[in-house]
């Protein structure tokens, strides 16, 4: 009977823990409403915004810790905890009291402090901003590429034989901007070539035809696709390993069959890219602040 009652009456303090990080982008199992976006656009993770509207910051003393958390009231029937880039976020029904919320936090403090510690560790491991000089390195196709700069009259950029060093030639009086432009130009040529090779592979698997593709350098989108088959892919994807690039390509091309993010769309992606969830997660969890700024 107890069990029956429990099923009939929703437990007001039932806790929903979302493991790992939260992204506002809608996915196949996402309980969140899709964020408004251009049809076919694949969102890059947004930069953390301090002081999100509609979220109040609160403090709670938990043993020796002063815990800060964001509280949002919602129509949901349970208290939810999420650790995101801003720390602990609590979502609770309007009728749950602060005392009950604080009780729920204390009940889950081991999980919360464990996750917060992992987040701190992750942030401490973020590399310092890119320095544009000889010996600097940046992520390239999932590995690390080192810049080796030599002086020469004519400027050029090419990979060494092992593919781990980008050999740069620049006039001795060249400034940082000239170096950035040279590396950017090289990366974009590489992107055009690689994307141009991968697009036909997935177009054939999906049985679709795209009309044209171009590079974008959007800050918040990895790719987009229009109904008439124009694909745009962010050259910054070149910082990621091939599976992540292939996922974005498969995603955009799959929109030529399903111009939405419905379960049918995700099933289409999965049919040609079964491991898409892992690639999605990798893209979503990658802090944009770790990508070099050009
Ligand atoms: Zn999409």
PDB file of N, CA and C and ligand atoms in Angstrom, residues 37-43 223-225 247 251-252 255 258 260-261 265-266, ligand 1:
ATOM      1  N   UNK A  37      16.519  28.897 -32.300  1.00  0.00           N
ATOM      2  CA  UNK A  37      17.708  28.942 -33.135  1.00  0.00           C
ATOM      3  C   UNK A  37      17.325  28.809 -34.594  1.00  0.00           C
ATOM      4  N   UNK A  38      18.269  29.113 -35.442  1.00  0.00           N
ATOM      5  CA  UNK A  38      18.063  28.972 -36.877  1.00  0.00           C
ATOM      6  C   UNK A  38      17.848  27.490 -37.154  1.00  0.00           C
ATOM      7  N   UNK A  39      16.900  27.126 -38.028  1.00  0.00           N
ATOM      8  CA  UNK A  39      16.726  25.697 -38.323  1.00  0.00           C
ATOM      9  C   UNK A  39      18.040  25.094 -38.790  1.00  0.00           C
ATOM     10  N   UNK A  40      18.360  23.964 -38.194  1.00  0.00           N
ATOM     11  CA  UNK A  40      19.555  23.278 -38.648  1.00  0.00           C
ATOM     12  C   UNK A  40      20.833  23.779 -38.028  1.00  0.00           C
ATOM     13  N   UNK A  41      20.727  24.755 -37.140  1.00  0.00           N
ATOM     14  CA  UNK A  41      21.953  25.284 -36.557  1.00  0.00           C
ATOM     15  C   UNK A  41      22.373  24.443 -35.356  1.00  0.00           C
ATOM     16  N   UNK A  42      23.632  24.189 -35.256  1.00  0.00           N
ATOM     17  CA  UNK A  42      24.168  23.417 -34.136  1.00  0.00           C
ATOM     18  C   UNK A  42      24.918  24.376 -33.235  1.00  0.00           C
ATOM     19  N   UNK A  43      24.444  24.489 -32.005  1.00  0.00           N
ATOM     20  CA  UNK A  43      24.989  25.510 -31.119  1.00  0.00           C
ATOM     21  C   UNK A  43      26.324  25.095 -30.512  1.00  0.00           C
ATOM     22  N   UNK A 223      27.905  24.668 -36.722  1.00  0.00           N
ATOM     23  CA  UNK A 223      27.517  24.462 -38.108  1.00  0.00           C
ATOM     24  C   UNK A 223      26.077  24.851 -38.320  1.00  0.00           C
ATOM     25  N   UNK A 224      25.682  24.974 -39.591  1.00  0.00           N
ATOM     26  CA  UNK A 224      24.286  25.238 -39.905  1.00  0.00           C
ATOM     27  C   UNK A 224      23.980  24.697 -41.290  1.00  0.00           C
ATOM     28  N   UNK A 225      22.700  24.550 -41.562  1.00  0.00           N
ATOM     29  CA  UNK A 225      22.263  23.979 -42.825  1.00  0.00           C
ATOM     30  C   UNK A 225      20.945  24.628 -43.220  1.00  0.00           C
ATOM     31  N   UNK A 247      30.928  14.263 -36.598  1.00  0.00           N
ATOM     32  CA  UNK A 247      29.603  14.357 -35.991  1.00  0.00           C
ATOM     33  C   UNK A 247      28.876  15.621 -36.476  1.00  0.00           C
ATOM     34  N   UNK A 251      25.565  15.679 -38.586  1.00  0.00           N
ATOM     35  CA  UNK A 251      24.431  16.403 -38.007  1.00  0.00           C
ATOM     36  C   UNK A 251      23.824  17.363 -39.047  1.00  0.00           C
ATOM     37  N   UNK A 252      24.667  18.196 -39.650  1.00  0.00           N
ATOM     38  CA  UNK A 252      24.140  19.189 -40.592  1.00  0.00           C
ATOM     39  C   UNK A 252      23.537  18.520 -41.821  1.00  0.00           C
ATOM     40  N   UNK A 255      20.096  17.141 -41.447  1.00  0.00           N
ATOM     41  CA  UNK A 255      19.011  18.124 -41.531  1.00  0.00           C
ATOM     42  C   UNK A 255      18.412  18.182 -42.933  1.00  0.00           C
ATOM     43  N   UNK A 258      15.772  15.722 -42.187  1.00  0.00           N
ATOM     44  CA  UNK A 258      14.869  16.175 -41.106  1.00  0.00           C
ATOM     45  C   UNK A 258      15.302  17.579 -40.703  1.00  0.00           C
ATOM     46  N   UNK A 260      14.825  19.603 -38.390  1.00  0.00           N
ATOM     47  CA  UNK A 260      14.353  19.830 -37.017  1.00  0.00           C
ATOM     48  C   UNK A 260      15.253  19.020 -36.088  1.00  0.00           C
ATOM     49  N   UNK A 261      14.968  19.052 -34.794  1.00  0.00           N
ATOM     50  CA  UNK A 261      15.717  18.222 -33.851  1.00  0.00           C
ATOM     51  C   UNK A 261      14.788  17.197 -33.196  1.00  0.00           C
ATOM     52  N   UNK A 265      15.023  12.941 -36.322  1.00  0.00           N
ATOM     53  CA  UNK A 265      16.301  13.534 -36.730  1.00  0.00           C
ATOM     54  C   UNK A 265      17.470  12.805 -36.054  1.00  0.00           C
ATOM     55  N   UNK A 266      17.354  12.609 -34.727  1.00  0.00           N
ATOM     56  CA  UNK A 266      18.461  11.981 -33.991  1.00  0.00           C
ATOM     57  C   UNK A 266      18.658  10.537 -34.424  1.00  0.00           C
TER      58      UNK A 266
HETATM   59 ZN1  LIG B   1      20.874  20.695 -35.752  1.00  0.00          ZN
END
